[in-house]
Coordinates of N, CA and C and ligand atoms in Angstrom, one line a residue:
M1 N 9.2 -19.1 4.4 CA 8.1 -18.3 4.1 C 8.4 -16.8 4.2
K2 N 8.0 -16.0 3.2 CA 8.4 -14.6 3.3 C 7.6 -13.8 4.4
R3 N 8.3 -12.9 5.0 CA 7.7 -12.1 6.1 C 7.4 -10.7 5.6
I4 N 6.2 -10.3 5.8 CA 5.8 -9.0 5.3 C 5.5 -8.0 6.5
A5 N 5.8 -6.7 6.2 CA 5.3 -5.6 7.1 C 4.3 -4.9 6.3
V6 N 3.1 -4.6 6.9 CA 2.1 -3.8 6.3 C 2.0 -2.5 7.1
L7 N 2.2 -1.4 6.3 CA 2.2 -0.1 6.9 C 0.8 0.6 6.6
I8 N 0.2 1.1 7.6 CA -1.2 1.6 7.4 C -1.3 3.0 8.1
S9 N -2.4 3.7 7.8 CA -2.7 4.9 8.5 C -4.2 5.0 8.9
G10 N -4.9 4.0 8.4 CA -6.4 4.2 8.5 C -7.2 2.9 8.7
G11 N -8.2 2.8 8.0 CA -9.2 1.7 8.2 C -8.6 0.3 8.0
G12 N -7.7 0.1 7.1 CA -7.0 -1.2 7.0 C -7.9 -2.2 6.2
S13 N -8.7 -1.7 5.4 CA -9.5 -2.7 4.6 C -8.6 -3.5 3.6
N14 N -7.6 -2.8 3.1 CA -6.6 -3.5 2.3 C -5.8 -4.5 3.1
L15 N -5.4 -4.1 4.3 CA -4.7 -5.0 5.2 C -5.6 -6.3 5.4
Q16 N -6.9 -6.1 5.6 CA -7.8 -7.2 5.9 C -7.8 -8.1 4.7
A17 N -7.8 -7.5 3.5 CA -7.8 -8.4 2.3 C -6.6 -9.3 2.2
I18 N -5.4 -8.7 2.7 CA -4.2 -9.5 2.7 C -4.3 -10.6 3.8
I19 N -4.8 -10.3 4.9 CA -5.0 -11.2 6.0 C -5.9 -12.4 5.5
D20 N -7.0 -12.0 4.9 CA -7.9 -13.0 4.4 C -7.2 -13.9 3.4
G21 N -6.4 -13.3 2.5 CA -5.7 -14.1 1.5 C -4.8 -15.1 2.1
I22 N -4.1 -14.7 3.2 CA -3.2 -15.6 3.8 C -3.9 -16.7 4.6
E23 N -5.0 -16.3 5.3 CA -5.7 -17.3 6.0 C -6.5 -18.3 5.1
A24 N -6.8 -17.9 3.9 CA -7.4 -18.8 3.0 C -6.4 -19.7 2.3
G25 N -5.1 -19.4 2.6 CA -4.1 -20.3 2.0 C -3.7 -19.9 0.5
E26 N -4.2 -18.7 0.1 CA -3.9 -18.2 -1.2 C -2.5 -17.6 -1.3
I27 N -2.1 -16.9 -0.2 CA -0.8 -16.3 -0.2 C 0.0 -17.0 0.8
Q28 N 1.2 -17.5 0.3 CA 2.1 -18.2 1.2 C 3.1 -17.1 1.8
A29 N 2.6 -16.5 2.8 CA 3.5 -15.4 3.5 C 2.9 -15.2 4.9
E30 N 3.7 -14.5 5.7 CA 3.3 -14.2 7.0 C 3.4 -12.7 7.3
I31 N 2.4 -12.1 7.9 CA 2.6 -10.7 8.3 C 3.3 -10.6 9.6
G32 N 4.6 -10.1 9.5 CA 5.4 -10.1 10.7 C 5.0 -9.0 11.6
V33 N 4.5 -7.9 11.0 CA 4.1 -6.7 11.8 C 3.2 -5.8 11.0
V34 N 2.3 -5.2 11.7 CA 1.5 -4.1 11.1 C 1.9 -2.8 11.8
L35 N 2.3 -1.9 11.1 CA 2.8 -0.6 11.7 C 2.0 0.5 11.2
S36 N 1.5 1.4 12.2 CA 0.7 2.5 11.8 C 1.4 3.8 12.4
N37 N 1.2 4.9 11.6 CA 1.7 6.2 12.1 C 0.5 6.9 12.7
R38 N -0.7 6.3 12.8 CA -1.8 6.9 13.5 C -2.3 5.9 14.6
K39 N -2.4 6.4 15.8 CA -2.8 5.6 16.9 C -4.2 5.0 16.7
A40 N -5.1 5.8 16.2 CA -6.5 5.5 16.1 C -6.8 4.6 14.8
A41 N -5.8 4.3 14.0 CA -6.0 3.5 12.8 C -6.8 2.2 13.1
H42 N -7.9 2.0 12.5 CA -8.7 0.8 12.8 C -7.9 -0.5 12.4
G43 N -7.1 -0.3 11.4 CA -6.3 -1.5 10.9 C -5.5 -2.1 12.1
L44 N -5.1 -1.4 13.1 CA -4.4 -1.9 14.2 C -5.2 -3.0 14.9
E45 N -6.5 -2.6 15.1 CA -7.5 -3.5 15.7 C -7.6 -4.8 14.9
R46 N -7.7 -4.6 13.6 CA -7.8 -5.8 12.7 C -6.7 -6.7 12.9
A47 N -5.4 -6.1 13.0 CA -4.2 -7.0 13.1 C -4.3 -7.7 14.5
K48 N -4.6 -7.0 15.5 CA -4.7 -7.6 16.9 C -5.6 -8.8 16.9
K49 N -6.8 -8.6 16.2 CA -7.8 -9.7 16.2 C -7.2 -11.0 15.6
H50 N -6.2 -10.8 14.7 CA -5.6 -12.0 14.1 C -4.2 -12.3 14.7
N51 N -4.0 -11.8 15.9 CA -2.7 -12.0 16.6 C -1.5 -11.6 15.8
I52 N -1.6 -10.6 15.1 CA -0.4 -10.1 14.3 C 0.2 -8.9 15.2
P53 N 1.5 -9.0 15.4 CA 2.1 -7.9 16.2 C 1.9 -6.5 15.5
T54 N 1.7 -5.5 16.4 CA 1.5 -4.2 15.9 C 2.5 -3.2 16.5
E55 N 2.7 -2.1 15.7 CA 3.6 -1.0 16.2 C 2.9 0.3 15.8
Y56 N 2.9 1.2 16.8 CA 2.5 2.6 16.5 C 3.6 3.5 16.6
I57 N 3.8 4.3 15.6 CA 5.0 5.2 15.7 C 4.6 6.6 15.1
C58 N 4.8 7.6 15.9 CA 4.3 8.9 15.6 C 5.4 9.9 15.2
K59 N 5.2 10.5 14.0 CA 6.2 11.4 13.5 C 6.5 12.6 14.4
L60 N 5.5 13.0 15.2 CA 5.7 14.2 16.0 C 6.7 13.9 17.1
H61 N 7.0 12.6 17.4 CA 8.0 12.3 18.4 C 9.4 12.4 17.9
Y62 N 9.6 12.7 16.7 CA 10.9 12.8 16.1 C 11.2 14.1 15.5
D63 N 12.5 14.5 15.4 CA 12.9 15.8 15.0 C 12.6 16.1 13.5
D64 N 12.7 15.1 12.7 CA 12.4 15.3 11.3 C 12.0 14.0 10.6
N65 N 11.6 14.1 9.4 CA 11.1 12.9 8.7 C 12.1 11.8 8.5
D66 N 13.4 12.2 8.3 CA 14.5 11.2 8.1 C 14.7 10.4 9.4
I67 N 14.7 11.1 10.5 CA 14.9 10.4 11.8 C 13.7 9.5 12.2
F68 N 12.5 10.0 11.9 CA 11.3 9.2 12.0 C 11.4 7.9 11.2
N69 N 11.9 8.1 10.0 CA 12.0 6.9 9.1 C 13.1 6.0 9.6
D70 N 14.2 6.5 10.1 CA 15.2 5.7 10.6 C 14.7 4.8 11.7
A71 N 13.8 5.3 12.6 CA 13.2 4.6 13.6 C 12.3 3.4 13.1
I72 N 11.6 3.7 12.0 CA 10.8 2.7 11.4 C 11.7 1.6 10.8
I73 N 12.8 2.0 10.1 CA 13.7 1.0 9.5 C 14.2 0.1 10.7
E74 N 14.6 0.7 11.8 CA 15.1 -0.1 12.9 C 14.0 -1.1 13.4
K75 N 12.8 -0.6 13.5 CA 11.7 -1.5 14.0 C 11.5 -2.7 13.0
L76 N 11.5 -2.4 11.7 CA 11.2 -3.4 10.8 C 12.4 -4.5 10.8
A77 N 13.6 -4.0 11.0 CA 14.7 -4.9 11.0 C 14.5 -5.9 12.1
A78 N 14.0 -5.5 13.2 CA 13.8 -6.4 14.4 C 12.8 -7.5 14.0
Y79 N 11.9 -7.2 13.1 CA 10.9 -8.2 12.7 C 11.3 -9.0 11.6
K80 N 12.5 -8.8 11.1 CA 13.1 -9.6 10.0 C 12.1 -9.7 8.8
I81 N 11.9 -8.5 8.3 CA 10.9 -8.4 7.2 C 11.6 -8.6 5.8
D82 N 10.9 -9.3 5.0 CA 11.4 -9.5 3.6 C 10.9 -8.4 2.7
F83 N 9.6 -8.0 2.8 CA 9.2 -6.9 2.0 C 8.0 -6.2 2.7
V84 N 7.8 -5.0 2.2 CA 6.9 -4.0 2.8 C 5.8 -3.7 1.9
V85 N 4.6 -3.7 2.5 CA 3.4 -3.3 1.8 C 2.8 -2.0 2.4
L86 N 2.7 -1.0 1.5 CA 2.0 0.2 2.0 C 0.5 0.1 1.6
A87 N -0.3 0.0 2.6 CA -1.7 -0.2 2.4 C -2.5 1.0 3.1
G88 N -2.5 2.1 2.3 CA -3.2 3.3 2.9 C -2.3 4.0 3.9
Y89 N -1.0 4.0 3.7 CA 0.0 4.6 4.6 C 0.2 6.0 4.1
L90 N -0.1 7.0 4.9 CA -0.1 8.4 4.5 C 1.1 9.2 5.0
S91 N 2.3 8.6 4.8 CA 3.5 9.3 5.2 C 4.6 9.0 4.2
I92 N 5.4 10.0 4.0 CA 6.4 9.9 2.9 C 7.6 9.1 3.4
L93 N 8.0 8.1 2.7 CA 9.2 7.3 3.1 C 10.5 8.1 2.8
S94 N 11.5 7.9 3.6 CA 12.7 8.6 3.4 C 13.5 7.8 2.3
K95 N 14.5 8.5 1.7 CA 15.3 7.9 0.7 C 16.0 6.6 1.3
K96 N 16.4 6.7 2.5 CA 17.1 5.6 3.2 C 16.2 4.4 3.3
F97 N 14.9 4.7 3.7 CA 14.0 3.6 3.8 C 13.8 2.9 2.5
V98 N 13.6 3.7 1.4 CA 13.4 3.1 0.1 C 14.6 2.3 -0.3
Q99 N 15.8 2.8 0.0 CA 17.0 2.1 -0.4 C 17.3 0.9 0.5
A100 N 16.7 0.8 1.7 CA 16.9 -0.3 2.6 C 16.1 -1.5 2.0
Y101 N 15.1 -1.3 1.2 CA 14.3 -2.4 0.6 C 14.1 -2.2 -0.9
P102 N 15.2 -2.3 -1.6 CA 15.2 -2.1 -3.0 C 14.2 -3.1 -3.7
N103 N 13.2 -2.5 -4.5 CA 12.2 -3.3 -5.1 C 11.5 -4.2 -4.2
R104 N 11.5 -3.9 -3.0 CA 10.8 -4.7 -2.0 C 9.8 -3.9 -1.2
I105 N 9.3 -2.8 -1.7 CA 8.2 -2.0 -1.1 C 7.2 -1.8 -2.2
I106 N 5.9 -2.2 -1.9 CA 4.9 -2.0 -2.9 C 3.8 -1.1 -2.2
N107 N 3.0 -0.4 -3.1 CA 2.0 0.5 -2.6 C 0.7 0.3 -3.5
I108 N -0.4 0.6 -2.8 CA -1.6 0.6 -3.6 C -2.2 2.0 -3.7
H109 N -2.5 2.4 -4.9 CA -3.0 3.8 -5.1 C -4.4 3.7 -5.9
P110 N -5.4 4.5 -5.4 CA -6.7 4.3 -6.0 C -7.0 5.1 -7.2
S111 N -6.1 5.0 -8.2 CA -6.4 5.5 -9.5 C -5.5 4.8 -10.5
L112 N -5.7 5.0 -11.8 CA -4.9 4.4 -12.8 C -3.7 5.3 -13.0
I113 N -2.6 5.0 -12.3 CA -1.4 5.8 -12.5 C -0.9 5.7 -13.9
P114 N -0.5 6.8 -14.6 CA -0.1 8.1 -14.0 C -1.1 9.2 -13.9
A115 N -2.4 8.8 -13.8 CA -3.4 9.8 -13.6 C -3.7 10.0 -12.1
F116 N -4.0 11.2 -11.7 CA -4.4 11.5 -10.3 C -3.6 10.8 -9.2
C117 N -2.3 11.1 -9.3 CA -1.4 10.5 -8.3 C -0.3 11.5 -8.0
G118 N 0.6 11.2 -7.1 CA 1.7 12.1 -6.7 C 1.3 12.8 -5.4
M119 N 2.1 13.8 -5.1 CA 1.9 14.5 -3.8 C 0.5 15.1 -3.8
G120 N -0.2 15.0 -2.7 CA -1.5 15.6 -2.5 C -2.7 14.8 -2.9
Y121 N -2.4 13.7 -3.7 CA -3.5 12.9 -4.1 C -3.6 11.7 -3.2
Y122 N -4.5 11.8 -2.2 CA -4.8 10.7 -1.3 C -6.3 10.7 -0.9
G123 N -6.7 9.6 -0.5 CA -8.1 9.6 0.0 C -9.1 10.0 -1.0
L124 N -10.1 10.8 -0.6 CA -11.2 11.2 -1.5 C -10.7 12.1 -2.6
K125 N -9.6 12.8 -2.3 CA -9.1 13.8 -3.3 C -8.8 13.2 -4.6
V126 N -8.4 11.9 -4.6 CA -8.1 11.2 -5.8 C -9.4 11.1 -6.7
H127 N -10.4 10.7 -6.0 CA -11.7 10.4 -6.7 C -12.4 11.7 -7.1
E128 N -12.2 12.7 -6.3 CA -12.7 14.1 -6.6 C -12.1 14.6 -7.9
A129 N -10.7 14.4 -8.0 CA -10.0 14.8 -9.2 C -10.4 14.1 -10.4
A130 N -10.7 12.7 -10.3 CA -11.1 11.9 -11.4 C -12.5 12.4 -11.9
L131 N -13.4 12.7 -11.0 CA -14.7 13.2 -11.3 C -14.6 14.5 -12.0
E132 N -13.8 15.4 -11.4 CA -13.7 16.8 -11.9 C -13.1 16.7 -13.3
Y133 N -12.2 15.8 -13.6 CA -11.6 15.8 -14.9 C -12.6 15.2 -15.9
G134 N -13.5 14.3 -15.4 CA -14.5 13.8 -16.3 C -14.1 12.5 -16.9
V135 N -13.1 11.7 -16.3 CA -12.8 10.4 -16.9 C -13.9 9.5 -16.8
K136 N -14.0 8.6 -17.8 CA -15.1 7.6 -17.8 C -14.7 6.3 -17.1
V137 N -13.3 6.1 -17.0 CA -12.8 4.9 -16.4 C -11.7 5.4 -15.4
T138 N -11.8 4.8 -14.2 CA -10.7 5.0 -13.3 C -10.3 3.6 -12.8
G139 N -9.6 3.5 -11.6 CA -9.3 2.2 -11.2 C -8.3 2.2 -10.0
A140 N -7.4 1.2 -10.0 CA -6.4 1.1 -8.9 C -5.2 0.6 -9.5
T141 N -4.1 0.9 -8.8 CA -2.7 0.5 -9.3 C -1.9 0.0 -8.1
V142 N -1.3 -1.1 -8.3 CA -0.2 -1.5 -7.3 C 1.1 -1.3 -8.0
H143 N 2.0 -0.6 -7.3 CA 3.3 -0.3 -7.9 C 4.5 -0.5 -6.9
F144 N 5.7 -0.6 -7.5 CA 6.8 -0.6 -6.6 C 7.0 0.9 -6.1
V145 N 7.6 1.0 -5.0 CA 7.9 2.3 -4.4 C 9.3 2.7 -4.7
D146 N 9.5 3.9 -5.3 CA 10.8 4.4 -5.5 C 10.9 5.7 -4.7
E147 N 11.9 6.6 -5.0 CA 12.1 7.7 -4.2 C 11.1 8.9 -4.4
E148 N 10.3 8.8 -5.4 CA 9.3 9.9 -5.6 C 7.9 9.3 -5.2
A149 N 6.9 10.2 -5.3 CA 5.5 9.7 -4.9 C 4.8 9.1 -6.1
D150 N 4.5 7.8 -6.0 CA 3.6 7.1 -7.0 C 4.3 7.0 -8.4
T151 N 5.6 7.0 -8.4 CA 6.3 6.9 -9.7 C 7.0 5.6 -10.0
G152 N 6.9 4.7 -9.1 CA 7.6 3.4 -9.3 C 6.9 2.5 -10.3
A153 N 7.7 1.5 -10.8 CA 7.1 0.6 -11.8 C 5.8 0.0 -11.4
I154 N 4.9 -0.1 -12.4 CA 3.6 -0.6 -12.1 C 3.5 -2.1 -12.2
I155 N 2.9 -2.7 -11.1 CA 2.8 -4.2 -11.0 C 1.5 -4.7 -11.6
L156 N 0.4 -4.1 -11.1 CA -0.9 -4.5 -11.5 C -1.8 -3.3 -11.6
Q157 N -2.8 -3.3 -12.5 CA -3.8 -2.3 -12.5 C -5.2 -3.0 -12.8
D158 N -6.2 -2.4 -12.4 CA -7.6 -2.8 -12.8 C -8.5 -1.6 -12.8
T159 N -9.5 -1.7 -13.6 CA -10.4 -0.6 -13.9 C -11.7 -0.6 -13.3
V160 N -12.3 0.6 -13.2 CA -13.7 0.8 -12.7 C -14.4 1.8 -13.6
Q161 N -15.6 1.5 -14.1 CA -16.3 2.5 -14.9 C -16.9 3.6 -14.0
V162 N -16.8 4.8 -14.4 CA -17.4 5.9 -13.7 C -18.8 6.0 -14.1
Q163 N -19.7 6.0 -13.1 CA -21.2 6.1 -13.4 C -21.6 7.5 -13.3
Q164 N -22.7 7.9 -14.1 CA -23.2 9.3 -14.1 C -23.6 9.8 -12.7
E165 N -24.1 8.8 -11.9 CA -24.6 9.2 -10.6 C -23.5 9.2 -9.5
D166 N -22.3 8.9 -9.9 CA -21.2 8.8 -8.9 C -20.9 10.1 -8.2
D167 N -20.6 10.0 -6.9 CA -19.9 11.1 -6.3 C -18.6 10.5 -5.8
S168 N -17.7 11.3 -5.2 CA -16.4 10.8 -4.8 C -16.5 9.6 -3.9
E169 N -17.5 9.6 -3.0 CA -17.6 8.5 -2.0 C -18.1 7.2 -2.7
T170 N -19.0 7.3 -3.6 CA -19.5 6.0 -4.2 C -18.3 5.5 -5.1
L171 N -17.6 6.4 -5.8 CA -16.5 5.9 -6.6 C -15.4 5.3 -5.7
Q172 N -15.1 5.9 -4.6 CA -14.1 5.4 -3.7 C -14.5 4.0 -3.3
Q173 N -15.8 3.8 -3.0 CA -16.2 2.4 -2.5 C -16.0 1.4 -3.6
R174 N -16.3 1.7 -4.8 CA -16.2 0.8 -5.9 C -14.7 0.5 -6.2
V175 N -13.9 1.5 -6.2 CA -12.5 1.3 -6.4 C -11.9 0.5 -5.3
L176 N -12.3 0.7 -4.1 CA -11.8 -0.1 -2.9 C -12.0 -1.6 -3.2
K177 N -13.2 -1.9 -3.7 CA -13.5 -3.3 -4.0 C -12.5 -3.9 -4.9
I178 N -12.1 -3.2 -5.9 CA -11.1 -3.8 -6.8 C -9.7 -3.8 -6.1
E179 N -9.5 -2.8 -5.3 CA -8.2 -2.8 -4.5 C -8.0 -4.1 -3.7
H180 N -9.2 -4.5 -3.1 CA -9.1 -5.7 -2.3 C -8.8 -7.0 -3.0
A181 N -9.0 -7.0 -4.3 CA -8.6 -8.1 -5.1 C -7.1 -7.9 -5.6
L182 N -6.8 -6.7 -6.0 CA -5.6 -6.4 -6.6 C -4.4 -6.5 -5.7
L183 N -4.5 -6.0 -4.5 CA -3.4 -6.0 -3.6 C -3.0 -7.4 -3.1
P184 N -3.9 -8.2 -2.7 CA -3.5 -9.6 -2.3 C -2.8 -10.3 -3.5
K185 N -3.3 -10.1 -4.7 CA -2.7 -10.7 -5.9 C -1.3 -10.3 -6.0
A186 N -1.0 -9.0 -5.9 CA 0.4 -8.5 -6.0 C 1.2 -9.0 -4.8
V187 N 0.7 -9.1 -3.6 CA 1.4 -9.7 -2.5 C 1.8 -11.1 -2.8
K188 N 0.9 -11.9 -3.3 CA 1.1 -13.3 -3.7 C 2.3 -13.4 -4.7
L189 N 2.2 -12.5 -5.7 CA 3.3 -12.5 -6.7 C 4.7 -12.2 -6.1
M190 N 4.7 -11.2 -5.2 CA 5.9 -10.9 -4.4 C 6.4 -12.1 -3.6
A191 N 5.4 -12.7 -2.9 CA 5.8 -13.8 -2.0 C 6.4 -14.9 -2.8
E192 N 5.9 -15.1 -4.0 CA 6.4 -16.2 -4.8 C 7.5 -15.8 -5.7
N193 N 8.0 -14.6 -5.5 CA 9.2 -14.2 -6.3 C 8.9 -14.2 -7.8
K194 N 7.7 -13.8 -8.2 CA 7.3 -14.0 -9.6 C 7.5 -12.7 -10.4
L195 N 8.0 -11.6 -9.8 CA 8.0 -10.4 -10.5 C 9.4 -10.1 -11.0
Q196 N 9.5 -9.6 -12.2 CA 10.8 -9.3 -12.8 C 10.7 -7.9 -13.4
I197 N 11.6 -7.0 -13.0 CA 11.5 -5.6 -13.5 C 12.4 -5.5 -14.7
V198 N 11.9 -5.0 -15.8 CA 12.7 -4.8 -17.0 C 12.4 -3.3 -17.4
G199 N 13.4 -2.5 -17.2 CA 13.2 -1.0 -17.4 C 12.0 -0.6 -16.5
R200 N 11.0 0.0 -17.1 CA 9.8 0.4 -16.2 C 8.8 -0.7 -16.2
R201 N 9.0 -1.7 -17.0 CA 7.9 -2.8 -17.1 C 8.2 -3.9 -16.0
V202 N 7.1 -4.3 -15.5 CA 7.1 -5.4 -14.5 C 6.5 -6.6 -15.2
L203 N 7.3 -7.7 -15.4 CA 6.9 -8.9 -16.0 C 6.5 -9.9 -14.9
I204 N 5.5 -10.7 -15.2 CA 5.2 -11.8 -14.3 C 5.8 -13.1 -14.9
K205 N 6.7 -13.7 -14.0 CA 7.3 -14.9 -14.5 C 6.3 -16.1 -14.4
E206 N 6.5 -17.0 -15.3 CA 5.6 -18.2 -15.3 C 5.9 -19.1 -14.2
Ligands
LIG1 C1 -7.0 2.9 -0.3 O1 -7.9 3.6 -1.2 C2 -5.6 2.9 -0.8 O2 -5.6 2.8 -2.2 C3 -5.1 4.2 -0.4 O3 -5.6 4.5 0.9 C4 -6.8 3.7 1.0 C5 -6.7 2.9 2.2 O4 -7.8 2.2 2.6 N1 -3.6 4.3 -0.5 P1 -7.8 1.1 3.7 O5 -7.1 1.7 5.0 O6 -7.0 -0.1 3.2 O7 -9.2 0.7 4.0

């Protein structure tokens, strides 16, 4: 069975969706560790409730981002992780980290990439930008992580209609709902080795 690390920084509702998928028997995988770069991340409590090992690691304790990431790589190695899921993890991975898990790191982003993504687009800012632009449809994307922000090959996307009365918070809530279906689905595909990358396209093997 594949062992996953889930990296978080906040509420962990996407982590919860993965835990639920595993406990329901839909995903054949095991979460080896939940790692947070924020001590107060509620996701750590969610993990503990399900007896999943947790790690907290703070960037401020390291000289620079590369050394901080080296420490994470070392921690994950100890948990014998097969692939990594970024679920609301708000820190930039080093080149070495990405190269340590080639095509084995996935991320969820709350927009239809390539719109409203990249550096600076996180949390409510993504939804504010979508509303400001005036798009009628937004959504969520699960993608592979490469060395840039939000540029890796797209695994799955799903859409949400923008309503006239939406503000960034209502839109965020509706997008989160589809994230909770999309991310477990992608994790399942990863766990079953069903993804094949052809150029920038990710194909799902039968
Ligand atoms: C989600 O919107 C995710 O797409 C983004 O950060 C948020 C995390 O939410 N990367 P949660 O911590 O999973 O509740």
